[in-house]
CSV table of C-alpha atoms and ligand atoms in Angstrom, one decimal:
chain,number,residue,atom,x,y,z
A,1,MET,CA,19.3,-12.4,-7.6
A,2,ALA,CA,16.1,-10.3,-7.3
A,3,ARG,CA,16.3,-6.7,-5.9
A,4,VAL,CA,14.1,-4.3,-4.3
A,5,THR,CA,14.7,-1.1,-6.4
A,6,ALA,CA,12.1,1.4,-5.0
A,7,GLY,CA,9.2,2.0,-2.6
A,8,VAL,CA,5.9,3.7,-3.5
A,9,PHE,CA,3.5,5.0,-0.9
A,10,THR,CA,0.0,6.1,-1.5
A,11,SER,CA,-3.6,6.5,-0.2
A,12,HIS,CA,-6.1,4.1,-1.6
A,13,VAL,CA,-9.4,6.1,-1.3
A,14,PRO,CA,-12.2,4.1,-3.1
A,15,ALA,CA,-13.8,7.2,-4.5
A,16,ILE,CA,-10.6,7.7,-6.6
A,17,GLY,CA,-11.4,4.4,-8.2
A,18,VAL,CA,-14.9,5.5,-8.9
A,19,ALA,CA,-13.7,8.8,-10.4
A,20,VAL,CA,-11.3,6.8,-12.8
A,21,ASP,CA,-13.9,4.3,-13.8
A,22,LEU,CA,-16.6,6.9,-14.5
A,23,GLY,CA,-14.3,9.3,-16.4
A,24,LYS,CA,-14.4,12.0,-13.8
A,25,SER,CA,-10.7,12.5,-13.3
A,26,ALA,CA,-10.7,15.8,-15.2
A,27,GLU,CA,-13.5,17.3,-13.0
A,28,PRO,CA,-12.4,20.3,-10.8
A,29,TYR,CA,-12.7,18.2,-7.6
A,30,TRP,CA,-10.5,15.4,-8.8
A,31,GLN,CA,-8.1,17.1,-11.3
A,32,PRO,CA,-5.6,18.2,-8.6
A,33,VAL,CA,-5.5,14.6,-7.2
A,34,PHE,CA,-4.7,13.0,-10.5
A,35,GLN,CA,-2.3,15.8,-11.4
A,36,GLY,CA,-0.3,14.9,-8.3
A,37,TYR,CA,0.3,11.4,-9.7
A,38,GLU,CA,1.5,12.5,-13.2
A,39,PRO,CA,5.2,12.6,-12.2
A,40,SER,CA,4.8,9.1,-10.7
A,41,LYS,CA,3.2,7.6,-13.7
A,42,ALA,CA,6.1,8.9,-15.8
A,43,TRP,CA,8.6,7.6,-13.3
A,44,LEU,CA,6.9,4.2,-13.2
A,45,ALA,CA,6.9,3.9,-17.0
A,46,ALA,CA,10.6,4.7,-17.0
A,47,ASN,CA,11.3,2.3,-14.0
A,48,LYS,CA,9.1,-0.5,-14.8
A,49,PRO,CA,9.3,-3.3,-12.2
A,50,ASP,CA,8.9,-7.0,-13.0
A,51,VAL,CA,7.0,-7.5,-9.8
A,52,VAL,CA,5.3,-5.3,-7.2
A,53,VAL,CA,4.7,-6.6,-3.7
A,54,LEU,CA,1.7,-4.5,-3.0
A,55,VAL,CA,1.0,-4.0,0.8
A,56,TYR,CA,-2.7,-3.1,1.4
A,57,ASN,CA,-5.5,-4.0,3.6
A,58,ASP,CA,-8.6,-5.9,2.6
A,59,HIS,CA,-11.7,-4.0,3.8
A,60,ALA,CA,-13.8,-7.1,4.9
A,61,THR,CA,-14.0,-8.0,1.2
A,62,ALA,CA,-12.1,-11.1,0.7
A,63,PHE,CA,-11.8,-11.9,4.4
A,64,SER,CA,-15.2,-11.5,6.1
A,65,LEU,CA,-14.9,-10.7,9.7
A,66,ASP,CA,-15.2,-14.5,10.3
A,67,PHE,CA,-11.5,-14.8,9.4
A,68,VAL,CA,-9.0,-12.0,9.5
A,69,PRO,CA,-5.3,-12.9,9.1
A,70,THR,CA,-2.9,-10.4,10.5
A,71,PHE,CA,-0.6,-10.9,7.5
A,72,ALA,CA,-1.5,-12.7,4.3
A,73,ILE,CA,0.4,-13.3,1.0
A,74,GLY,CA,-1.3,-14.0,-2.3
A,75,CYS,CA,0.3,-16.9,-4.0
A,76,ALA,CA,-2.3,-17.4,-6.8
A,77,ASP,CA,-1.7,-17.0,-10.6
A,78,GLU,CA,-4.2,-14.1,-10.7
A,79,PHE,CA,-6.5,-12.0,-8.5
A,80,ARG,CA,-9.8,-10.6,-9.8
A,81,PRO,CA,-11.1,-7.1,-8.8
A,82,ALA,CA,-13.6,-7.7,-6.0
A,83,ASP,CA,-17.3,-6.8,-6.0
A,84,GLU,CA,-17.5,-4.4,-3.1
A,85,GLY,CA,-21.2,-3.9,-3.5
A,86,TRP,CA,-21.7,-2.2,-6.8
A,87,GLY,CA,-20.0,-4.7,-9.1
A,88,PRO,CA,-16.3,-5.4,-9.7
A,89,ARG,CA,-14.2,-2.3,-10.9
A,90,PRO,CA,-13.7,-2.5,-14.7
A,91,VAL,CA,-9.9,-2.9,-14.3
A,92,PRO,CA,-7.5,-5.6,-15.5
A,93,VAL,CA,-7.2,-8.9,-13.6
A,94,VAL,CA,-4.0,-8.7,-11.5
A,95,GLN,CA,-1.4,-11.2,-12.6
A,96,GLY,CA,0.4,-12.7,-9.6
A,97,HIS,CA,3.9,-14.2,-9.3
A,98,PRO,CA,3.3,-17.6,-7.5
A,99,GLN,CA,7.0,-18.6,-7.6
A,100,LEU,CA,8.3,-15.4,-6.0
A,101,ALA,CA,5.3,-15.3,-3.6
A,102,ALA,CA,5.9,-18.9,-2.4
A,103,HIS,CA,9.6,-18.0,-1.9
A,104,ILE,CA,8.8,-15.0,0.1
A,105,ALA,CA,6.3,-17.0,2.2
A,106,GLN,CA,9.0,-19.7,2.8
A,107,SER,CA,11.7,-17.2,3.7
A,108,VAL,CA,9.6,-14.8,5.8
A,109,ILE,CA,7.9,-17.6,7.7
A,110,GLN,CA,11.3,-19.2,8.5
A,111,ASP,CA,12.2,-15.7,9.8
A,112,ASP,CA,9.4,-16.0,12.4
A,113,PHE,CA,6.6,-13.9,10.5
A,114,ASP,CA,3.4,-15.9,10.4
A,115,LEU,CA,2.1,-15.2,7.0
A,116,THR,CA,-1.2,-16.7,5.9
A,117,VAL,CA,-0.9,-18.3,2.4
A,118,VAL,CA,-3.8,-17.3,0.2
A,119,ASN,CA,-4.3,-19.3,-3.0
A,120,ARG,CA,-7.6,-17.8,-4.1
A,121,MET,CA,-8.8,-14.2,-3.4
A,122,ASP,CA,-10.4,-11.2,-5.0
A,123,VAL,CA,-8.7,-7.8,-4.4
A,124,ASP,CA,-10.5,-4.7,-3.3
A,125,HIS,CA,-9.9,-0.9,-3.7
A,126,GLY,CA,-7.0,-1.2,-1.3
A,127,LEU,CA,-5.0,-2.9,-4.1
A,128,THR,CA,-6.7,-1.7,-7.3
A,129,VAL,CA,-6.8,2.0,-6.6
A,130,PRO,CA,-3.1,2.4,-6.1
A,131,LEU,CA,-2.6,0.5,-9.5
A,132,SER,CA,-5.0,3.0,-11.2
A,133,LEU,CA,-3.2,6.0,-9.7
A,134,MET,CA,0.2,4.7,-10.8
A,135,CYS,CA,-0.7,3.1,-14.1
A,136,GLY,CA,-3.9,4.8,-15.4
A,137,GLN,CA,-6.2,2.8,-17.4
A,138,PRO,CA,-4.2,0.2,-19.4
A,139,ASP,CA,-5.6,-3.0,-20.9
A,140,ALA,CA,-3.3,-5.0,-18.7
A,141,TRP,CA,-1.3,-3.9,-15.6
A,142,PRO,CA,2.3,-3.4,-16.6
A,143,CYS,CA,3.8,-5.8,-14.1
A,144,ARG,CA,3.0,-8.8,-11.9
A,145,VAL,CA,1.6,-8.0,-8.4
A,146,ILE,CA,2.0,-10.0,-5.2
A,147,PRO,CA,-0.8,-8.9,-2.8
A,148,LEU,CA,0.3,-8.7,0.8
A,149,ALA,CA,-2.7,-8.0,3.0
A,150,VAL,CA,-2.3,-6.5,6.5
A,151,ASN,CA,-5.0,-6.5,9.1
A,152,VAL,CA,-5.9,-2.9,10.0
A,153,VAL,CA,-9.7,-3.3,10.2
A,154,LEU,CA,-10.2,-5.6,13.2
A,155,PHE,CA,-8.6,-4.9,16.6
A,156,PRO,CA,-5.7,-5.7,17.2
A,157,PRO,CA,-3.7,-4.7,14.2
A,158,PRO,CA,0.1,-5.3,14.1
A,159,SER,CA,2.4,-2.6,15.4
A,160,GLY,CA,4.3,-0.2,13.2
A,161,HIS,CA,7.4,-1.9,14.4
A,162,ARG,CA,6.3,-5.3,13.4
A,163,CYS,CA,5.3,-4.0,10.0
A,164,TYR,CA,8.7,-2.4,9.6
A,165,GLN,CA,10.5,-5.6,10.7
A,166,LEU,CA,8.3,-7.6,8.3
A,167,GLY,CA,9.5,-5.3,5.4
A,168,LYS,CA,13.1,-6.0,6.3
A,169,ALA,CA,12.3,-9.8,6.1
A,170,ILE,CA,10.7,-9.3,2.8
A,171,ARG,CA,13.8,-7.6,1.5
A,172,LYS,CA,15.9,-10.5,2.6
A,173,ALA,CA,13.5,-12.9,0.9
A,174,VAL,CA,13.6,-11.0,-2.4
A,175,GLU,CA,17.4,-10.9,-2.3
A,176,SER,CA,17.7,-14.6,-1.9
A,177,TYR,CA,15.5,-15.3,-4.9
A,178,GLY,CA,17.6,-16.8,-7.8
A,179,GLU,CA,16.0,-15.0,-10.7
A,180,GLY,CA,17.1,-11.4,-11.5
A,181,LEU,CA,13.9,-9.6,-10.9
A,182,ASN,CA,13.3,-5.9,-10.4
A,183,VAL,CA,10.9,-5.7,-7.5
A,184,GLN,CA,9.2,-2.7,-6.0
A,185,VAL,CA,7.4,-2.7,-2.7
A,186,TRP,CA,4.3,-0.4,-2.4
A,187,GLY,CA,2.7,0.6,0.9
A,188,THR,CA,-0.9,1.9,0.7
A,189,GLY,CA,-3.7,3.4,2.9
A,190,GLY,CA,-3.9,6.5,5.0
A,191,MET,CA,-3.3,9.3,5.4
A,192,SER,CA,-5.3,10.9,8.3
A,193,HIS,CA,-8.9,9.8,8.1
A,194,GLN,CA,-11.7,8.7,10.2
A,195,LEU,CA,-14.9,7.5,8.7
A,196,HIS,CA,-17.3,7.3,11.6
A,197,GLY,CA,-18.4,8.9,14.9
A,198,PRO,CA,-17.9,12.5,16.2
A,199,ARG,CA,-14.5,12.8,14.7
A,200,ALA,CA,-15.5,11.7,11.2
A,201,GLY,CA,-13.7,13.8,8.5
A,202,LEU,CA,-10.6,14.4,10.8
A,203,ILE,CA,-7.6,15.7,8.8
A,204,ASN,CA,-4.3,16.5,10.4
A,205,LYS,CA,-2.0,17.9,7.8
A,206,GLU,CA,0.9,18.8,10.2
A,207,TRP,CA,1.0,15.2,11.5
A,208,ASP,CA,0.7,13.7,8.0
A,209,GLU,CA,3.5,15.9,6.7
A,210,ALA,CA,5.7,14.9,9.7
A,211,PHE,CA,4.9,11.3,9.0
A,212,LEU,CA,6.2,11.8,5.3
A,213,ASP,CA,9.3,13.5,6.6
A,214,ARG,CA,10.1,10.7,9.1
A,215,LEU,CA,9.3,7.9,6.6
A,216,ILE,CA,12.0,9.3,4.3
A,217,ALA,CA,14.6,10.2,7.0
A,218,ASP,CA,13.8,8.3,10.2
A,219,PRO,CA,11.8,5.2,9.5
A,220,GLU,CA,13.4,3.4,12.5
A,221,GLY,CA,12.2,6.1,14.9
A,222,LEU,CA,8.8,6.3,13.1
A,223,SER,CA,8.4,2.5,13.5
A,224,GLN,CA,8.3,3.1,17.3
A,225,VAL,CA,5.1,5.3,17.2
A,226,PRO,CA,2.3,3.5,19.1
A,227,HIS,CA,-1.2,2.8,17.8
A,228,LEU,CA,-2.6,5.3,20.2
A,229,GLU,CA,-0.7,8.2,18.5
A,230,TYR,CA,-2.1,7.1,15.1
A,231,MET,CA,-5.6,6.9,16.4
A,232,ARG,CA,-5.4,10.3,18.3
A,233,GLU,CA,-3.6,12.3,15.7
A,234,ALA,CA,-4.6,10.6,12.4
A,235,GLY,CA,-8.0,9.2,13.2
A,236,ALA,CA,-9.2,5.6,13.5
A,237,GLU,CA,-8.5,4.8,9.9
A,238,GLY,CA,-5.1,6.6,10.1
A,239,ILE,CA,-3.8,3.3,11.4
A,240,GLU,CA,-3.7,2.1,7.8
A,241,LEU,CA,-0.3,4.0,7.7
A,242,VAL,CA,1.4,1.2,9.5
A,243,MET,CA,1.4,-0.6,6.2
A,244,TRP,CA,3.7,2.1,4.7
A,245,LEU,CA,6.3,0.9,7.2
A,246,VAL,CA,6.3,-2.6,5.6
A,247,ALA,CA,7.3,-1.0,2.2
A,248,ARG,CA,9.9,1.3,3.9
A,249,GLY,CA,11.4,-1.7,5.8
A,250,ALA,CA,11.8,-3.5,2.5
A,251,MET,CA,14.0,-0.6,1.2
A,252,GLY,CA,16.6,-1.5,3.7
A,253,SER,CA,18.6,0.7,5.9
A,254,ALA,CA,20.5,2.8,3.4
A,255,PRO,CA,19.1,6.4,3.2
A,256,ALA,CA,16.2,7.1,0.8
A,257,ARG,CA,15.5,10.0,-1.4
A,258,ALA,CA,12.1,11.2,-2.5
A,259,VAL,CA,11.7,11.1,-6.3
A,260,HIS,CA,8.2,12.6,-5.9
A,261,ARG,CA,6.1,13.8,-3.0
A,262,PHE,CA,2.5,14.9,-3.0
A,263,TYR,CA,-0.1,15.8,-0.4
A,264,HIS,CA,-3.6,16.9,-1.1
A,265,VAL,CA,-6.9,17.6,0.8
A,266,PRO,CA,-9.7,16.7,0.3
A,267,ALA,CA,-10.2,13.3,-1.5
A,268,SER,CA,-13.5,11.8,-0.3
A,269,ASN,CA,-13.0,11.6,3.6
A,270,THR,CA,-9.2,11.6,3.7
A,271,ALA,CA,-6.0,13.4,2.9
A,272,VAL,CA,-4.1,12.0,0.0
A,273,GLY,CA,-0.4,11.4,0.6
A,274,HIS,CA,2.1,10.0,-1.8
A,275,LEU,CA,5.8,9.3,-2.0
A,276,VAL,CA,8.1,7.6,-4.5
A,277,LEU,CA,11.4,6.7,-2.8
A,278,GLU,CA,14.6,5.3,-4.2
A,279,ASN,CA,17.7,4.5,-2.1
A,280,ALA,CA,20.0,7.5,-2.1
B,1,LIG,C1,-12.2,6.1,2.4
B,1,LIG,C2,-10.9,5.9,2.5
B,1,LIG,C3,-10.3,4.6,2.7
B,1,LIG,O1,-9.0,4.3,2.8
B,1,LIG,C4,-11.2,3.5,2.7
B,1,LIG,O2,-10.6,2.2,2.8
B,1,LIG,C5,-12.6,3.7,2.6
B,1,LIG,C6,-13.1,5.0,2.5
B,1,LIG,C7,-12.8,7.4,2.2
B,1,LIG,O3,-12.1,8.4,2.3
B,1,LIG,O4,-14.0,7.5,1.9
B,2,LIG,FE1,-8.8,1.9,3.4
């Protein structure tokens, strides 16, 4: 049987991808950001998953605003890096796991979560930047990746509670898969940021740190936080953090311990937050 062995949580700032691709990661502005991921890169190399279910949001890249699924699962053999306006990132093509993805879709949809099945899609910075942060610049990504896209760009996004429950359903799906696979679930986006309007540039370190504390120790309670609080305290794009609750829900109800925790400001317009969690 397959198992969810860990959760990884990270911001997915597009400028981080640009810094990697243009060889700027050692520059003074970026060095502290990449330094913060070194322990996680070593941890991932030592705890290599077979498959990562990577929870992220598409930023009107694969899904134009004509069609925006609330939850979508990538069931294709592979996913190419998207052209977000300046050419595709020079990173490996993502290899999917169509069998496990189809199994998760089957199980989760039977559990009353309406996933959209996606058989062809390019993946944007929401998915590729976390891979770069965790894996560096390999010729091929070290594991298969199932993209799980959550709508946080078009009103109304799903609640934190729904995301947390979806994570639990994903765990159940993984545990009912016949082959013995090591599966990690990653949640991406956040932390506090707002990209537009009078509050552009908003950073709320206290709220972010409390979010990290509660994600570790009180995910059930954290899942009750309403959208309004994310918007007020963490900015309009802070709502991306609901995706972390999918990954946390997939870790089950046993306590979690932080293998690594990192928080840094600034990175482009956001606070970078990062956790690697294992079940205690
Ligand atoms: C930025 C961060 C994001 O998560 C994103 O999707 C786009 C831009 C930023 O900090 O610039
Ligand atoms: Fe984003």
